[in-house]
Amino acid sequence: MGKVAAKIKVMPNSPELDLDNLEDALEDSLPEGAKIKGFERDDVAFGLVALLPTVIVPDDAGGTEAVEEAFIEVDGVESVSVENVGRI
């Protein structure tokens, strides 16, 4: 069984949102077997900053769908999209 690394773009619903708290909430929402390897931040516009966590999931877990569904349910998240996926 291999693993998949996915960079996921998480857009907060407000530029005033505390991104450190959002990172913690995203980590807490992860389904079993998934883990976050690190976060990047991307300045979008007008003070809005997107989070780009790199998520590691088992290859047999059905891809990133469970992670995407968990992230979209976190308070303060406007949208979630997969930016890049690769096997590791």
XYZ file of C-alpha atoms in Angstrom:
88
model
C 0.000 0.000 0.000
C 1.416 3.364 -1.034
C 0.669 6.868 0.053
C -0.572 9.935 -1.758
C 0.466 13.522 -1.065
C -2.017 16.231 -1.985
C -1.667 19.984 -1.760
C -5.122 21.358 -0.990
C -6.082 25.029 -1.227
C -8.324 26.110 1.646
C -9.915 29.546 1.283
C -11.084 31.188 4.512
C -14.376 33.088 4.446
C -12.837 36.278 5.863
C -9.460 38.056 5.869
C -9.940 38.620 9.623
C -9.968 34.879 10.384
C -7.109 33.689 12.639
C -5.145 31.381 10.328
C -3.296 29.644 13.173
C -6.631 28.609 14.689
C -7.849 27.506 11.244
C -4.748 25.328 10.803
C -5.466 23.647 14.160
C -9.126 23.101 13.219
C -8.134 21.551 9.873
C -5.747 19.148 11.611
C -8.455 18.194 14.122
C -10.940 17.484 11.300
C -8.757 14.971 9.438
C -10.238 11.516 8.827
C -8.425 8.494 10.249
C -5.244 7.624 8.391
C -4.656 11.134 7.013
C -2.071 13.575 8.307
C -0.870 17.056 7.429
C 2.802 17.272 6.506
C 2.930 21.086 6.555
C 1.181 24.319 5.664
C 1.996 27.050 3.185
C 0.202 30.376 2.927
C -0.720 32.138 -0.302
C -1.667 35.836 -0.408
C -4.756 35.977 -2.610
C -6.060 39.562 -2.603
C -7.209 42.368 -0.311
C -5.684 40.767 2.791
C -7.173 37.325 2.121
C -4.669 34.505 2.631
C -5.299 30.913 1.518
C -3.893 27.953 3.421
C -2.173 25.222 1.432
C -1.793 22.127 3.613
C 0.039 19.125 2.195
C -2.004 16.107 3.240
C -0.709 12.533 3.250
C -3.370 9.817 2.803
C -3.100 6.053 2.211
C -3.405 5.124 -1.463
C -6.382 2.847 -0.775
C -8.366 5.495 1.124
C -10.264 6.699 -1.955
C -8.006 9.650 -2.647
C -8.529 13.040 -1.077
C -12.327 13.077 -1.112
C -12.720 12.341 2.631
C -10.205 15.060 3.490
C -11.934 17.595 1.240
C -15.299 16.799 2.819
C -13.838 17.155 6.326
C -12.150 20.484 5.506
C -15.282 22.071 3.994
C -17.160 21.373 7.258
C -14.663 23.396 9.347
C -15.988 26.748 10.578
C -14.463 29.619 8.622
C -13.753 27.648 5.434
C -15.250 29.134 2.271
C -13.940 26.624 -0.279
C -11.577 23.684 -0.723
C -9.827 22.615 -3.919
C -7.075 20.143 -4.736
C -4.076 21.886 -6.272
C -1.694 18.953 -6.797
C -1.665 15.191 -6.148
C 1.155 12.667 -6.389
C 2.224 9.287 -5.071
C 5.023 9.109 -2.547
